[in-house]
């Protein structure tokens, strides 16, 4: 083992067999956490060649169950952000347009939320049997379930170690982690939303482009069509952060036509995915998407899906605390990382894997980037535990001048 690590130190290229010995060895307990941490740190420092990334992805895929490739299924993935509830909006839009879409999602760890926790917060059951999985998709064209324990178990073990060793933000490791799960779960077409900026794993456009091309090329090796959308994650997505609060915003968009940066991003994502499936122009796809948002079909599908998996949406009066602005001015930015951390401190997230979440906890941003705020006006509402409010104030930056409108989509990378 030590000679393979020495090769990595000397920036020599590792063979498939050597990578397998290290990583499958780690899964089987033959390589310890300390040695794997050295390996991950060396990869973060020196990167990997394309060939090594392809080989490592293959090793991750083969570590668990592999579902048959199904070209009639499309999937989406996001590299994780604060207030990101796109799955809960994009899936019902596509399902109501007759497109079958299944998704295996994860729980939250750290300050980025998890789709599974959001669904569990309204009673939706997500640990489905195979029969329940296929029954739901048969009835409403969509299904969301927890990742099975045996889908890329190697990723699960390596990701948990990356999370606590500061090795999450390596482009080759992110590419291997995402693509191995997507390929193992069988989708024929995949749209990946790469978040860029403060509060995201990828902080600049150069790294995001490298990641996009790497994932598209991994997809090609396995006959999958992959496209990547590069989107900004400097400010939170939408207004609501925290599990039940985020579902409330999903309802606001699907049922009440609320418009903001989140609804815009979801409309674009759903249109790109519709185009990938139906081979129509993006303009035609956008019209279709807007139709099902307007005529209520997307909302109807969402409710049917929630009910089928045992959940329900009810109007609830949750207890909150108003946070008032201590100055006047335009809001220039709202730091999503700090908002995510405050939301976690309120009880909406986990510090450790088995921590219990308060589903009612979180933040509603009353004022958003570009809004003018007077001293004493409400900036946001806090739900959950009492926390130090200075943390929240730290997230806001003000300016005398109205800032330019934020462009959320940076680029679409198609090949
Ligand atoms: N999402 C994943 O599944 N893996 C990563 O490494 C980063 C984001």
PDB file of C-alpha atoms in Angstrom, residues 113-307:
ATOM      1  CA  UNK A 113     -30.139  20.860   2.683  1.00  0.00           C
ATOM      2  CA  UNK A 114     -31.235  17.404   1.531  1.00  0.00           C
ATOM      3  CA  UNK A 115     -34.330  16.590  -0.541  1.00  0.00           C
ATOM      4  CA  UNK A 116     -35.092  13.540   1.610  1.00  0.00           C
ATOM      5  CA  UNK A 117     -35.360  15.655   4.796  1.00  0.00           C
ATOM      6  CA  UNK A 118     -37.638  18.147   3.026  1.00  0.00           C
ATOM      7  CA  UNK A 119     -39.977  15.326   1.972  1.00  0.00           C
ATOM      8  CA  UNK A 120     -39.856  13.636   5.390  1.00  0.00           C
ATOM      9  CA  UNK A 121     -40.843  16.987   6.968  1.00  0.00           C
ATOM     10  CA  UNK A 122     -44.325  16.657   5.389  1.00  0.00           C
ATOM     11  CA  UNK A 123     -44.631  12.936   6.114  1.00  0.00           C
ATOM     12  CA  UNK A 124     -43.534  11.635   2.698  1.00  0.00           C
ATOM     13  CA  UNK A 125     -42.079   8.147   3.000  1.00  0.00           C
ATOM     14  CA  UNK A 126     -38.810   7.855   1.102  1.00  0.00           C
ATOM     15  CA  UNK A 127     -37.453   4.407   2.004  1.00  0.00           C
ATOM     16  CA  UNK A 128     -39.425   2.650  -0.702  1.00  0.00           C
ATOM     17  CA  UNK A 129     -39.490  -1.006  -1.674  1.00  0.00           C
ATOM     18  CA  UNK A 130     -38.806  -1.780  -5.340  1.00  0.00           C
ATOM     19  CA  UNK A 131     -42.577  -2.348  -5.827  1.00  0.00           C
ATOM     20  CA  UNK A 132     -43.520   0.999  -4.240  1.00  0.00           C
ATOM     21  CA  UNK A 133     -40.850   2.727  -6.342  1.00  0.00           C
ATOM     22  CA  UNK A 134     -42.208   1.365  -9.645  1.00  0.00           C
ATOM     23  CA  UNK A 135     -45.899   1.755  -8.560  1.00  0.00           C
ATOM     24  CA  UNK A 136     -45.394   5.467  -7.837  1.00  0.00           C
ATOM     25  CA  UNK A 137     -43.623   6.199 -11.099  1.00  0.00           C
ATOM     26  CA  UNK A 138     -46.295   4.185 -12.936  1.00  0.00           C
ATOM     27  CA  UNK A 139     -49.064   6.322 -11.415  1.00  0.00           C
ATOM     28  CA  UNK A 140     -47.586   9.845 -11.501  1.00  0.00           C
ATOM     29  CA  UNK A 141     -44.511   9.554 -13.775  1.00  0.00           C
ATOM     30  CA  UNK A 142     -42.238  10.617 -10.914  1.00  0.00           C
ATOM     31  CA  UNK A 143     -40.715   9.140  -7.796  1.00  0.00           C
ATOM     32  CA  UNK A 144     -38.150  10.275  -5.228  1.00  0.00           C
ATOM     33  CA  UNK A 145     -36.544   7.791  -2.862  1.00  0.00           C
ATOM     34  CA  UNK A 146     -33.600   7.577  -0.480  1.00  0.00           C
ATOM     35  CA  UNK A 147     -30.435   6.189  -1.945  1.00  0.00           C
ATOM     36  CA  UNK A 148     -30.299   2.455  -1.340  1.00  0.00           C
ATOM     37  CA  UNK A 149     -27.514   1.383   1.009  1.00  0.00           C
ATOM     38  CA  UNK A 150     -25.864  -0.552  -1.771  1.00  0.00           C
ATOM     39  CA  UNK A 151     -25.730   2.208  -4.403  1.00  0.00           C
ATOM     40  CA  UNK A 152     -22.019   3.093  -4.625  1.00  0.00           C
ATOM     41  CA  UNK A 153     -21.181   2.155  -1.010  1.00  0.00           C
ATOM     42  CA  UNK A 154     -17.599   3.183  -1.757  1.00  0.00           C
ATOM     43  CA  UNK A 155     -18.770   6.751  -2.412  1.00  0.00           C
ATOM     44  CA  UNK A 156     -20.717   6.750   0.843  1.00  0.00           C
ATOM     45  CA  UNK A 157     -17.613   5.750   2.839  1.00  0.00           C
ATOM     46  CA  UNK A 158     -15.193   8.037   0.985  1.00  0.00           C
ATOM     47  CA  UNK A 159     -17.637  10.996   1.054  1.00  0.00           C
ATOM     48  CA  UNK A 160     -18.051  10.716   4.830  1.00  0.00           C
ATOM     49  CA  UNK A 161     -14.257  10.871   5.187  1.00  0.00           C
ATOM     50  CA  UNK A 162     -13.962  13.781   2.700  1.00  0.00           C
ATOM     51  CA  UNK A 163     -16.556  15.660   4.745  1.00  0.00           C
ATOM     52  CA  UNK A 164     -14.418  15.611   7.897  1.00  0.00           C
ATOM     53  CA  UNK A 165     -10.948  15.953   6.316  1.00  0.00           C
ATOM     54  CA  UNK A 166     -11.451  19.111   4.234  1.00  0.00           C
ATOM     55  CA  UNK A 167     -11.210  17.175   0.962  1.00  0.00           C
ATOM     56  CA  UNK A 168     -14.670  17.869  -0.472  1.00  0.00           C
ATOM     57  CA  UNK A 169     -13.710  20.512  -3.010  1.00  0.00           C
ATOM     58  CA  UNK A 170     -11.532  18.522  -5.424  1.00  0.00           C
ATOM     59  CA  UNK A 171     -12.766  18.543  -9.046  1.00  0.00           C
ATOM     60  CA  UNK A 172     -11.769  14.918  -9.869  1.00  0.00           C
ATOM     61  CA  UNK A 173     -13.207  13.608  -6.577  1.00  0.00           C
ATOM     62  CA  UNK A 174     -16.518  15.448  -7.126  1.00  0.00           C
ATOM     63  CA  UNK A 175     -16.736  14.114 -10.711  1.00  0.00           C
ATOM     64  CA  UNK A 176     -16.134  10.521  -9.577  1.00  0.00           C
ATOM     65  CA  UNK A 177     -18.614  10.841  -6.684  1.00  0.00           C
ATOM     66  CA  UNK A 178     -21.492  12.291  -8.715  1.00  0.00           C
ATOM     67  CA  UNK A 179     -21.075  10.311 -11.911  1.00  0.00           C
ATOM     68  CA  UNK A 180     -20.610   6.922 -10.248  1.00  0.00           C
ATOM     69  CA  UNK A 181     -23.991   7.339  -8.479  1.00  0.00           C
ATOM     70  CA  UNK A 182     -25.758   8.624 -11.584  1.00  0.00           C
ATOM     71  CA  UNK A 183     -24.454   5.804 -13.784  1.00  0.00           C
ATOM     72  CA  UNK A 184     -25.123   3.102 -11.190  1.00  0.00           C
ATOM     73  CA  UNK A 185     -28.721   4.318 -10.771  1.00  0.00           C
ATOM     74  CA  UNK A 186     -29.421   3.780 -14.475  1.00  0.00           C
ATOM     75  CA  UNK A 187     -30.570   7.129 -15.945  1.00  0.00           C
ATOM     76  CA  UNK A 188     -29.921   7.486 -19.685  1.00  0.00           C
ATOM     77  CA  UNK A 189     -29.876  11.287 -19.656  1.00  0.00           C
ATOM     78  CA  UNK A 190     -28.667  13.541 -16.867  1.00  0.00           C
ATOM     79  CA  UNK A 191     -28.689  17.294 -16.204  1.00  0.00           C
ATOM     80  CA  UNK A 192     -26.206  18.428 -13.575  1.00  0.00           C
ATOM     81  CA  UNK A 193     -26.500  21.806 -11.885  1.00  0.00           C
ATOM     82  CA  UNK A 194     -22.999  22.881 -10.847  1.00  0.00           C
ATOM     83  CA  UNK A 195     -23.261  25.574  -8.205  1.00  0.00           C
ATOM     84  CA  UNK A 196     -20.489  28.169  -8.342  1.00  0.00           C
ATOM     85  CA  UNK A 197     -19.556  30.742  -5.696  1.00  0.00           C
ATOM     86  CA  UNK A 198     -19.550  31.367  -1.956  1.00  0.00           C
ATOM     87  CA  UNK A 199     -21.491  28.615  -0.241  1.00  0.00           C
ATOM     88  CA  UNK A 200     -20.722  26.104  -3.034  1.00  0.00           C
ATOM     89  CA  UNK A 201     -18.139  23.325  -3.348  1.00  0.00           C
ATOM     90  CA  UNK A 202     -16.833  24.896  -6.565  1.00  0.00           C
ATOM     91  CA  UNK A 203     -15.877  28.525  -6.062  1.00  0.00           C
ATOM     92  CA  UNK A 204     -14.870  29.696  -9.560  1.00  0.00           C
ATOM     93  CA  UNK A 205     -15.927  29.286 -13.194  1.00  0.00           C
ATOM     94  CA  UNK A 206     -12.626  27.712 -14.310  1.00  0.00           C
ATOM     95  CA  UNK A 207     -13.045  24.762 -11.925  1.00  0.00           C
ATOM     96  CA  UNK A 208     -16.747  24.494 -12.788  1.00  0.00           C
ATOM     97  CA  UNK A 209     -15.920  24.203 -16.514  1.00  0.00           C
ATOM     98  CA  UNK A 210     -13.291  21.541 -15.828  1.00  0.00           C
ATOM     99  CA  UNK A 211     -15.812  19.607 -13.722  1.00  0.00           C
ATOM    100  CA  UNK A 212     -18.517  19.930 -16.400  1.00  0.00           C
ATOM    101  CA  UNK A 213     -16.291  18.572 -19.210  1.00  0.00           C
ATOM    102  CA  UNK A 214     -15.026  15.757 -17.026  1.00  0.00           C
ATOM    103  CA  UNK A 215     -18.582  14.642 -16.117  1.00  0.00           C
ATOM    104  CA  UNK A 216     -19.794  14.899 -19.726  1.00  0.00           C
ATOM    105  CA  UNK A 217     -16.865  12.703 -20.841  1.00  0.00           C
ATOM    106  CA  UNK A 218     -17.488  10.142 -18.089  1.00  0.00           C
ATOM    107  CA  UNK A 219     -21.135  10.037 -19.260  1.00  0.00           C
ATOM    108  CA  UNK A 220     -20.016   9.377 -22.858  1.00  0.00           C
ATOM    109  CA  UNK A 221     -17.926   6.372 -21.728  1.00  0.00           C
ATOM    110  CA  UNK A 222     -21.134   4.783 -20.408  1.00  0.00           C
ATOM    111  CA  UNK A 223     -23.393   5.918 -23.281  1.00  0.00           C
ATOM    112  CA  UNK A 224     -25.203   8.593 -21.189  1.00  0.00           C
ATOM    113  CA  UNK A 225     -26.103  12.060 -22.419  1.00  0.00           C
ATOM    114  CA  UNK A 226     -24.913  14.570 -19.801  1.00  0.00           C
ATOM    115  CA  UNK A 227     -25.370  18.347 -19.843  1.00  0.00           C
ATOM    116  CA  UNK A 228     -24.180  20.750 -17.157  1.00  0.00           C
ATOM    117  CA  UNK A 229     -25.699  24.031 -16.088  1.00  0.00           C
ATOM    118  CA  UNK A 230     -23.345  26.390 -14.243  1.00  0.00           C
ATOM    119  CA  UNK A 231     -25.344  28.478 -11.765  1.00  0.00           C
ATOM    120  CA  UNK A 232     -24.472  31.103  -9.154  1.00  0.00           C
ATOM    121  CA  UNK A 233     -24.615  30.189  -5.482  1.00  0.00           C
ATOM    122  CA  UNK A 234     -23.507  33.437  -3.866  1.00  0.00           C
ATOM    123  CA  UNK A 235     -27.010  34.248  -2.594  1.00  0.00           C
ATOM    124  CA  UNK A 236     -29.570  31.695  -1.335  1.00  0.00           C
ATOM    125  CA  UNK A 237     -31.913  30.151  -3.893  1.00  0.00           C
ATOM    126  CA  UNK A 238     -35.449  31.409  -3.281  1.00  0.00           C
ATOM    127  CA  UNK A 239     -36.609  32.938   0.001  1.00  0.00           C
ATOM    128  CA  UNK A 240     -37.159  29.960   2.296  1.00  0.00           C
ATOM    129  CA  UNK A 241     -34.407  27.907   3.952  1.00  0.00           C
ATOM    130  CA  UNK A 242     -35.250  24.937   6.197  1.00  0.00           C
ATOM    131  CA  UNK A 243     -37.214  21.791   5.456  1.00  0.00           C
ATOM    132  CA  UNK A 244     -40.934  22.516   5.909  1.00  0.00           C
ATOM    133  CA  UNK A 245     -40.409  26.162   4.975  1.00  0.00           C
ATOM    134  CA  UNK A 246     -38.834  25.065   1.683  1.00  0.00           C
ATOM    135  CA  UNK A 247     -41.826  22.857   0.860  1.00  0.00           C
ATOM    136  CA  UNK A 248     -44.028  25.937   1.492  1.00  0.00           C
ATOM    137  CA  UNK A 249     -42.041  27.812  -1.146  1.00  0.00           C
ATOM    138  CA  UNK A 250     -42.386  24.896  -3.585  1.00  0.00           C
ATOM    139  CA  UNK A 251     -46.172  25.166  -3.162  1.00  0.00           C
ATOM    140  CA  UNK A 252     -45.985  28.938  -3.643  1.00  0.00           C
ATOM    141  CA  UNK A 253     -44.245  28.447  -6.992  1.00  0.00           C
ATOM    142  CA  UNK A 254     -46.234  25.465  -8.293  1.00  0.00           C
ATOM    143  CA  UNK A 255     -49.651  26.620  -7.047  1.00  0.00           C
ATOM    144  CA  UNK A 256     -49.504  30.383  -6.666  1.00  0.00           C
ATOM    145  CA  UNK A 257     -47.105  31.327  -9.486  1.00  0.00           C
ATOM    146  CA  UNK A 258     -44.538  33.001  -7.203  1.00  0.00           C
ATOM    147  CA  UNK A 259     -41.624  34.327  -9.280  1.00  0.00           C
ATOM    148  CA  UNK A 260     -38.041  34.653  -8.079  1.00  0.00           C
ATOM    149  CA  UNK A 261     -34.524  33.358  -8.882  1.00  0.00           C
ATOM    150  CA  UNK A 262     -35.633  29.852  -7.871  1.00  0.00           C
ATOM    151  CA  UNK A 263     -38.704  29.727 -10.144  1.00  0.00           C
ATOM    152  CA  UNK A 264     -36.584  31.068 -13.027  1.00  0.00           C
ATOM    153  CA  UNK A 265     -33.895  28.420 -12.517  1.00  0.00           C
ATOM    154  CA  UNK A 266     -36.467  25.610 -12.249  1.00  0.00           C
ATOM    155  CA  UNK A 267     -38.221  26.730 -15.439  1.00  0.00           C
ATOM    156  CA  UNK A 268     -34.904  26.718 -17.302  1.00  0.00           C
ATOM    157  CA  UNK A 269     -33.820  23.341 -15.913  1.00  0.00           C
ATOM    158  CA  UNK A 270     -37.150  21.716 -16.736  1.00  0.00           C
ATOM    159  CA  UNK A 271     -37.037  23.226 -20.274  1.00  0.00           C
ATOM    160  CA  UNK A 272     -33.512  21.913 -20.925  1.00  0.00           C
ATOM    161  CA  UNK A 273     -34.534  18.455 -19.677  1.00  0.00           C
ATOM    162  CA  UNK A 274     -37.732  18.496 -21.783  1.00  0.00           C
ATOM    163  CA  UNK A 275     -35.621  19.396 -24.823  1.00  0.00           C
ATOM    164  CA  UNK A 276     -33.196  16.517 -24.060  1.00  0.00           C
ATOM    165  CA  UNK A 277     -36.105  14.059 -23.972  1.00  0.00           C
ATOM    166  CA  UNK A 278     -38.364  15.358 -26.741  1.00  0.00           C
ATOM    167  CA  UNK A 279     -35.807  16.828 -29.173  1.00  0.00           C
ATOM    168  CA  UNK A 280     -37.715  20.127 -29.538  1.00  0.00           C
ATOM    169  CA  UNK A 281     -36.282  23.659 -29.493  1.00  0.00           C
ATOM    170  CA  UNK A 282     -35.637  25.304 -26.125  1.00  0.00           C
ATOM    171  CA  UNK A 283     -38.343  27.896 -26.892  1.00  0.00           C
ATOM    172  CA  UNK A 284     -40.965  25.200 -27.486  1.00  0.00           C
ATOM    173  CA  UNK A 285     -39.846  23.459 -24.278  1.00  0.00           C
ATOM    174  CA  UNK A 286     -40.168  26.711 -22.302  1.00  0.00           C
ATOM    175  CA  UNK A 287     -43.756  27.183 -23.539  1.00  0.00           C
ATOM    176  CA  UNK A 288     -44.684  23.640 -22.457  1.00  0.00           C
ATOM    177  CA  UNK A 289     -43.175  24.203 -19.016  1.00  0.00           C
ATOM    178  CA  UNK A 290     -44.932  27.545 -18.546  1.00  0.00           C
ATOM    179  CA  UNK A 291     -48.260  25.931 -19.555  1.00  0.00           C
ATOM    180  CA  UNK A 292     -48.198  23.287 -16.789  1.00  0.00           C
ATOM    181  CA  UNK A 293     -47.180  25.880 -14.224  1.00  0.00           C
ATOM    182  CA  UNK A 294     -50.090  28.119 -15.255  1.00  0.00           C
ATOM    183  CA  UNK A 295     -52.815  25.491 -15.647  1.00  0.00           C
ATOM    184  CA  UNK A 296     -52.046  23.827 -12.294  1.00  0.00           C
ATOM    185  CA  UNK A 297     -51.028  20.437 -13.758  1.00  0.00           C
ATOM    186  CA  UNK A 298     -47.538  20.558 -12.213  1.00  0.00           C
ATOM    187  CA  UNK A 299     -49.028  21.312  -8.775  1.00  0.00           C
ATOM    188  CA  UNK A 300     -51.622  18.534  -9.159  1.00  0.00           C
ATOM    189  CA  UNK A 301     -48.820  16.073  -9.950  1.00  0.00           C
ATOM    190  CA  UNK A 302     -46.814  17.222  -6.932  1.00  0.00           C
ATOM    191  CA  UNK A 303     -49.774  16.695  -4.597  1.00  0.00           C
ATOM    192  CA  UNK A 304     -50.550  13.272  -6.097  1.00  0.00           C
ATOM    193  CA  UNK A 305     -46.935  12.238  -5.617  1.00  0.00           C
ATOM    194  CA  UNK A 306     -46.864  13.516  -2.005  1.00  0.00           C
ATOM    195  CA  UNK A 307     -50.115  11.685  -1.182  1.00  0.00           C
TER     196      UNK A 307
END
